[in-house]
mmCIF file of C-alpha atoms in Angstrom:
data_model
loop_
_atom_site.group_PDB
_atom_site.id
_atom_site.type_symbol
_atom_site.label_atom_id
_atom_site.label_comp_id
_atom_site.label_asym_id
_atom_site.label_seq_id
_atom_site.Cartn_x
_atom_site.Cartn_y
_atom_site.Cartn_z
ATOM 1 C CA UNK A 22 80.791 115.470 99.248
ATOM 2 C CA UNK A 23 82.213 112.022 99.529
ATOM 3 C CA UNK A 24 84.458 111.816 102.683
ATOM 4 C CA UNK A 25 85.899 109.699 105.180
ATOM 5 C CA UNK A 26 85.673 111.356 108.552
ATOM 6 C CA UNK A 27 87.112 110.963 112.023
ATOM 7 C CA UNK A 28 87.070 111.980 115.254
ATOM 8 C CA UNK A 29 88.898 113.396 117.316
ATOM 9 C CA UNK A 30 91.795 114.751 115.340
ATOM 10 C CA UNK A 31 93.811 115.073 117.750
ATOM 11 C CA UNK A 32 93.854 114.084 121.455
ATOM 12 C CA UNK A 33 96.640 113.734 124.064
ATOM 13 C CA UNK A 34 95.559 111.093 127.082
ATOM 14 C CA UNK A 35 96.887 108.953 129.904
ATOM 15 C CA UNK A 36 97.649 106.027 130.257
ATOM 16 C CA UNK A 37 94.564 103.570 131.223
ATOM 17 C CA UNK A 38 92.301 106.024 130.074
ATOM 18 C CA UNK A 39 89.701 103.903 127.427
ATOM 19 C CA UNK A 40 89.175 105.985 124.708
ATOM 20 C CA UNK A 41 87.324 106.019 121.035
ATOM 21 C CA UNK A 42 88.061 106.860 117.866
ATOM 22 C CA UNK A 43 85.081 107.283 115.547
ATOM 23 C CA UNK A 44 85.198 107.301 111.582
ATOM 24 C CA UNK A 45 81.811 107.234 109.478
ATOM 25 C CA UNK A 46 82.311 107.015 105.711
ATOM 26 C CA UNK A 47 79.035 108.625 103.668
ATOM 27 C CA UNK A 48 80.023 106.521 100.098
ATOM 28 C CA UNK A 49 77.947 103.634 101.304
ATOM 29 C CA UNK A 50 81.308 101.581 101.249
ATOM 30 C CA UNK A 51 81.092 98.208 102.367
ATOM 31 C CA UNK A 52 84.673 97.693 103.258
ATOM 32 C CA UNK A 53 86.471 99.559 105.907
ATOM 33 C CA UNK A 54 89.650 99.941 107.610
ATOM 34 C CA UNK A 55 91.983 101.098 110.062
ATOM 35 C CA UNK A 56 95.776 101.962 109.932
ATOM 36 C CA UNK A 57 98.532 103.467 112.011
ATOM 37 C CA UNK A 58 100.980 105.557 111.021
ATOM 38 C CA UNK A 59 104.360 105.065 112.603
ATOM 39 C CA UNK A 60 107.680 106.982 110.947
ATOM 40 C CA UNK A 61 109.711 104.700 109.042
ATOM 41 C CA UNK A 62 107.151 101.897 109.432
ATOM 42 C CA UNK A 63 104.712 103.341 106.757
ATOM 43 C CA UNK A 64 101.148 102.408 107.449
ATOM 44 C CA UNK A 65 100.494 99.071 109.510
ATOM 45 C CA UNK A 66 96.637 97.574 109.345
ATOM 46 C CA UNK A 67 95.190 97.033 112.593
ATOM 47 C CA UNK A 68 91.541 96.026 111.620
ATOM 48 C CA UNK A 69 89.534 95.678 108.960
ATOM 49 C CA UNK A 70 85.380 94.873 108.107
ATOM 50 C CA UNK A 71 84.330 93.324 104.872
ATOM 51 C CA UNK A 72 81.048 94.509 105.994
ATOM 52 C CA UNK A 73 78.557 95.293 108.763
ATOM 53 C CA UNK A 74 78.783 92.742 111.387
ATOM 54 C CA UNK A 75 82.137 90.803 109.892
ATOM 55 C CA UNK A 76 85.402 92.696 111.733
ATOM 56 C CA UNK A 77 88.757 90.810 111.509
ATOM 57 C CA UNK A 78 92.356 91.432 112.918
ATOM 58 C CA UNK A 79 95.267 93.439 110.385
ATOM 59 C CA UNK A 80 98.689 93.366 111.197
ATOM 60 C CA UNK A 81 99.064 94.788 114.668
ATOM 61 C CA UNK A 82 95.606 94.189 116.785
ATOM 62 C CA UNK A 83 96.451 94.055 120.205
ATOM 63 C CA UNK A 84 95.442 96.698 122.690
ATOM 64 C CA UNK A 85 92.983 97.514 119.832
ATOM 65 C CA UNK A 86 88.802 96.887 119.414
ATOM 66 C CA UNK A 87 86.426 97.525 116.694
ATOM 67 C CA UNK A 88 82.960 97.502 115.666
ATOM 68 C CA UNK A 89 80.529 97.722 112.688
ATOM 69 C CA UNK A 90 76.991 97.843 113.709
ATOM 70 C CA UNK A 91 75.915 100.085 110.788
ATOM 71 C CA UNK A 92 77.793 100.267 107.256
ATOM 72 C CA UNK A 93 79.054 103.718 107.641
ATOM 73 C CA UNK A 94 80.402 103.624 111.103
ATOM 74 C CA UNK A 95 83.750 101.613 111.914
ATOM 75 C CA UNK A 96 84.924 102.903 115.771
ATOM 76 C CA UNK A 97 88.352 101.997 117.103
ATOM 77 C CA UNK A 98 88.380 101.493 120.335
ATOM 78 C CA UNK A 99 91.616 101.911 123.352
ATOM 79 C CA UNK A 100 90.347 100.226 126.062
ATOM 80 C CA UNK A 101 93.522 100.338 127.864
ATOM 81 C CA UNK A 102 95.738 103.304 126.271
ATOM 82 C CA UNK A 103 99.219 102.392 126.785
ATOM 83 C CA UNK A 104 102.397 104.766 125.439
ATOM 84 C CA UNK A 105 102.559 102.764 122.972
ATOM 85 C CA UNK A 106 99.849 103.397 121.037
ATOM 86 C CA UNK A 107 100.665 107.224 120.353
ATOM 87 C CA UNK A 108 100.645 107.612 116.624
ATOM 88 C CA UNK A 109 98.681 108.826 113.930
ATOM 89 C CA UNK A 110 95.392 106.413 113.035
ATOM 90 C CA UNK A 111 93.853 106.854 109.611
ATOM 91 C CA UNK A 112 90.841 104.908 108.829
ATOM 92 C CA UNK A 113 89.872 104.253 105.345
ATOM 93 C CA UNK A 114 87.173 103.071 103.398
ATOM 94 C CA UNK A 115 86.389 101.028 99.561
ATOM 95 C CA UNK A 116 83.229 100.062 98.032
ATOM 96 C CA UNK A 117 84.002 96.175 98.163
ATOM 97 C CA UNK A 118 87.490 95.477 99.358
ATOM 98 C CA UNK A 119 91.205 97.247 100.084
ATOM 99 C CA UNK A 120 92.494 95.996 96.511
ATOM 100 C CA UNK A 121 89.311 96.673 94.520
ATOM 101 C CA UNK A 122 90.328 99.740 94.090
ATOM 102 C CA UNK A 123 91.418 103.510 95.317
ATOM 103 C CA UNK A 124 91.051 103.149 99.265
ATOM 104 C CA UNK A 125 89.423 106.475 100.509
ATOM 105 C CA UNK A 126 91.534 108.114 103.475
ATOM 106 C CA UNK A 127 90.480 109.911 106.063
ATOM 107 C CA UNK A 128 92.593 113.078 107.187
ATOM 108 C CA UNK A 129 94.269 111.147 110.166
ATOM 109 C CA UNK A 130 94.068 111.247 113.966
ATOM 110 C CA UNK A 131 96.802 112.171 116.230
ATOM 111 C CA UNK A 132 97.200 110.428 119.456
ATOM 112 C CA UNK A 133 99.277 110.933 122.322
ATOM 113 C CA UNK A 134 99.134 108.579 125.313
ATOM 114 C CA UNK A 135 101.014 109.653 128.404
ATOM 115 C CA UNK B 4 102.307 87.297 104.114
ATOM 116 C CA UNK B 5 102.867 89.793 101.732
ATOM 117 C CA UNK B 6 105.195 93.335 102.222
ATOM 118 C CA UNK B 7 106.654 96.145 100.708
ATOM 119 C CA UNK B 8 110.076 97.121 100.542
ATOM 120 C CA UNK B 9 110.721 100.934 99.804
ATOM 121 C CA UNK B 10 114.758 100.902 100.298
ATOM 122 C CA UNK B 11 115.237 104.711 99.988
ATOM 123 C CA UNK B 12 113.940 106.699 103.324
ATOM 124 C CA UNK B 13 114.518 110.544 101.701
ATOM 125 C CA UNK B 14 115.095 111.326 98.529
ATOM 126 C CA UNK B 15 116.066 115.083 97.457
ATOM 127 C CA UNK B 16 115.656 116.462 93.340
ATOM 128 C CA UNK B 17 116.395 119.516 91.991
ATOM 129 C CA UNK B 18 112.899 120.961 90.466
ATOM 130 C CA UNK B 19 112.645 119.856 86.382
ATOM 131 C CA UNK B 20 114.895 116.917 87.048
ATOM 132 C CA UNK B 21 113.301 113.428 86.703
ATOM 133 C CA UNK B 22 112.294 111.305 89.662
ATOM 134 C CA UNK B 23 112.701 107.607 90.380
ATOM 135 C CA UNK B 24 111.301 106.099 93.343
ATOM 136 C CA UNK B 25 111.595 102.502 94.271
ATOM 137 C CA UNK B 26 109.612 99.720 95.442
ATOM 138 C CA UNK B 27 110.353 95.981 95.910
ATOM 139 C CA UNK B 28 107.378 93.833 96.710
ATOM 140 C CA UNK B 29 106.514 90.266 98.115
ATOM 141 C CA UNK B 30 103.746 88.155 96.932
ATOM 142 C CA UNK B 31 102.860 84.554 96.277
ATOM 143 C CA UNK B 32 100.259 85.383 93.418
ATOM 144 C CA UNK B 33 99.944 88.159 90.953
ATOM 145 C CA UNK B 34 99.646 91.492 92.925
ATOM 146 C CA UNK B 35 97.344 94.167 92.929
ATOM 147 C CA UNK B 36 99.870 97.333 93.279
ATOM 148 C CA UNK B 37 99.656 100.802 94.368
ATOM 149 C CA UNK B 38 101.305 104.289 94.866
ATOM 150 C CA UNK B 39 99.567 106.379 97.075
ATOM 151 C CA UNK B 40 100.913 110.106 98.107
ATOM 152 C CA UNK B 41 100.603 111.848 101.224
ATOM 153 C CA UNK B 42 100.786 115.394 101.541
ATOM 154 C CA UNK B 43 102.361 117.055 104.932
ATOM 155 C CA UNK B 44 98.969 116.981 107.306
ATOM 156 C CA UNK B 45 96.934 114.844 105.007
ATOM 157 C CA UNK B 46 95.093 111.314 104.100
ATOM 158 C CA UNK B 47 96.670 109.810 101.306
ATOM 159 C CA UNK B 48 95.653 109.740 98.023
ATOM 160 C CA UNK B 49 96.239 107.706 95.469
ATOM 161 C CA UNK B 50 98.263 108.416 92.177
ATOM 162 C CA UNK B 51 97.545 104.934 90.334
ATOM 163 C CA UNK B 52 97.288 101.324 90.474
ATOM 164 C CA UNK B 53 98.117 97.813 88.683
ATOM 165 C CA UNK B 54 95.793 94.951 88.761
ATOM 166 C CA UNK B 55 96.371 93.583 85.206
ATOM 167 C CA UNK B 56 97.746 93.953 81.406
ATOM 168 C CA UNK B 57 99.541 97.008 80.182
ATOM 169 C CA UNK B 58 102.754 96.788 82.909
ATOM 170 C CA UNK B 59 102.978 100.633 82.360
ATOM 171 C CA UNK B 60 100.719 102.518 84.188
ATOM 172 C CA UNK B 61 99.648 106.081 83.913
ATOM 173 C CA UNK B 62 98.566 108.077 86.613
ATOM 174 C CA UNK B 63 97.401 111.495 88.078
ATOM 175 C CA UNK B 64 100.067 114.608 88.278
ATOM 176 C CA UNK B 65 101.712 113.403 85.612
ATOM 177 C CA UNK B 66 103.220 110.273 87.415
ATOM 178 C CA UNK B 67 103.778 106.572 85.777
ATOM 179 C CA UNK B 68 104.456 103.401 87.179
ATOM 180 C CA UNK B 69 105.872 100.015 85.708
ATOM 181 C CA UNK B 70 105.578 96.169 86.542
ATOM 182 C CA UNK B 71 108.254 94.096 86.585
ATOM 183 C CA UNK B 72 107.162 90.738 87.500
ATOM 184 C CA UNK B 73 110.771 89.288 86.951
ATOM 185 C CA UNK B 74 112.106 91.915 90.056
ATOM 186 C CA UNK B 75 109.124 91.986 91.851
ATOM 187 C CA UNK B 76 109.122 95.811 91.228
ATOM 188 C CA UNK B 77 106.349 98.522 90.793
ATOM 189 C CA UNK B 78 108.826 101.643 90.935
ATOM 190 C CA UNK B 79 106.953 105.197 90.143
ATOM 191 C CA UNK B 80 108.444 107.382 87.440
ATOM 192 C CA UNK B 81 108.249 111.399 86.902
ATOM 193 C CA UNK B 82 110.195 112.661 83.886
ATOM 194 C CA UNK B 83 109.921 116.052 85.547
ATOM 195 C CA UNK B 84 109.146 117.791 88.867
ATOM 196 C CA UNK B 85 107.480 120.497 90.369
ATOM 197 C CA UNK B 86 107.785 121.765 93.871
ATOM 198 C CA UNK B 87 104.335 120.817 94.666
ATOM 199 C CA UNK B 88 105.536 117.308 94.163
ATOM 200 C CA UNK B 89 107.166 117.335 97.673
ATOM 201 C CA UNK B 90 105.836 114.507 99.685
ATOM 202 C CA UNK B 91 105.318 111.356 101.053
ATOM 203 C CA UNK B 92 104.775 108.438 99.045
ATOM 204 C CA UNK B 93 103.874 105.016 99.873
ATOM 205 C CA UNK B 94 103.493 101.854 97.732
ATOM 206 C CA UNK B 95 101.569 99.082 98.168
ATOM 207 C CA UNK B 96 99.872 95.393 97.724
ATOM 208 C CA UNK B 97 97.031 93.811 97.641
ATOM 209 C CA UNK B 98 95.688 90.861 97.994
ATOM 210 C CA UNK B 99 93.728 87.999 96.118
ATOM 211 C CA UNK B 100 90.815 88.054 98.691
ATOM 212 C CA UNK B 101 90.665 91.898 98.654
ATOM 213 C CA UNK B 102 90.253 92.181 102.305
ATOM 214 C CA UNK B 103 94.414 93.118 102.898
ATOM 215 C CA UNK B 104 96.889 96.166 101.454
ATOM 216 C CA UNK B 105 100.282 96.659 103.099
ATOM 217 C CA UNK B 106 102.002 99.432 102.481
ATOM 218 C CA UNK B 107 105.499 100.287 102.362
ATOM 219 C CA UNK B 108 107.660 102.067 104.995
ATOM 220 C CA UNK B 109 107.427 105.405 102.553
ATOM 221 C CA UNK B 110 109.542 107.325 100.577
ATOM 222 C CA UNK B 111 110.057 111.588 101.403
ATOM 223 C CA UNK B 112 110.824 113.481 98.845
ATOM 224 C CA UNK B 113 112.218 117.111 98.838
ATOM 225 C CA UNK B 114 112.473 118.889 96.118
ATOM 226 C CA UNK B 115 114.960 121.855 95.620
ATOM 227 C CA UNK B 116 114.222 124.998 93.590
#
């Protein structure tokens, strides 16, 4: 089945406390993405690859890291949790680019940072 | 920079009764447009899209959308819904270079039996 998944789902930390988020896509996508989610904000880009090896900032990249050493695997990365950051992170995936076409969603990961 | 303006934050319809949502978008170039829907605890999906010709759109669930250059405006259309329509929906842009899509601030709808 062609799916977009990430890890953890949920997870409630501390402050200071790095942290990753994986997502691996399985369509072979060479675009992927990540977003948060914030009420009344809609969905705000924080990173995006065009492909493996080529990352670039979104909208709203600091505190935030990424990589993309293999084409299915796009990791955020908290190296410095602060409150901040609590929201819910979907990353997202599309064969070429985010306008080509539908963007595959992943089912979201809740985040707490105390 | 592009954005997406979705000026109504809740929207409640009775069930059978037609649906309007709205969305007001800023772009230097012709857009690539999108309404996506998010169910409570879920990804989005999408309903449909506009890259070019035909300014009305048809999408899944019964849902249509229409381009209006002259208003900047890709607002979604339902001439009648179901409870299961209850949701979160999001429109958004694209870019040229296919590497950006900014979404909205969302639009929940609530529909009463």
């Amino acid at each position: 089945e062609a799916q977009v998944t990430q890890n953890p789902r949920y997870l409630i930390t501390v402050t200071g406390k790095k942290l990753t988020v994986t997502c691996s896509q399985n369509m072979n996508h060479e675009y992927m993405s990540w977003y948060r989610q914030d009420p009344g904000l809609g969905l705000r880009q924080i990173y995006y690859s065009m492909n493996v090896e080529v990352t670039d900032k979104g909208d709203v990249p600091e505190g935030y890291k990424v990589s993309r050493k293999e084409k299915r695997n796009f990791p955020l990365i908290l190296e410095s949790p602060s409150p901040n950051q609590t929201s819910l992170y979907f990353c997202a995936s599309q064969l070429h680019g985010a306008s080509s076409g539908e963007l595959f969603f992943g089912e979201g990961s809740r985040l707490t940072v105390l | 920079a592009q954005s997406v303006t979705q000026p109504d934050i809740h929207i409640t319809v009775s069930e059978g009764a037609s649906l309007e949502l709205r969305c007001n978008y800023s772009y230097g170039a012709t857009p690539y447009l999108f309404w996506y829907v998010q169910s409570p605890g879920q990804g989005l999906q999408l309903l449909l899209k506009y890259f070019s010709g035909d300014t009305l759109v048809q999408g899944i669930k019964g849902f249509e959308a229409e381009f209006k250059r002259s208003q900047s405006s890709f607002n979604l259309r339902k001439p009648s819904v179901h409870w299961s329509d209850a949701a979160e929906y999001f429109c958004a842009v694209g870019n040229n270079a296919g590497n950006m899509l900014t979404f909205g601030g969302g639009t929940r709808l609530m529909v009463k039996p």
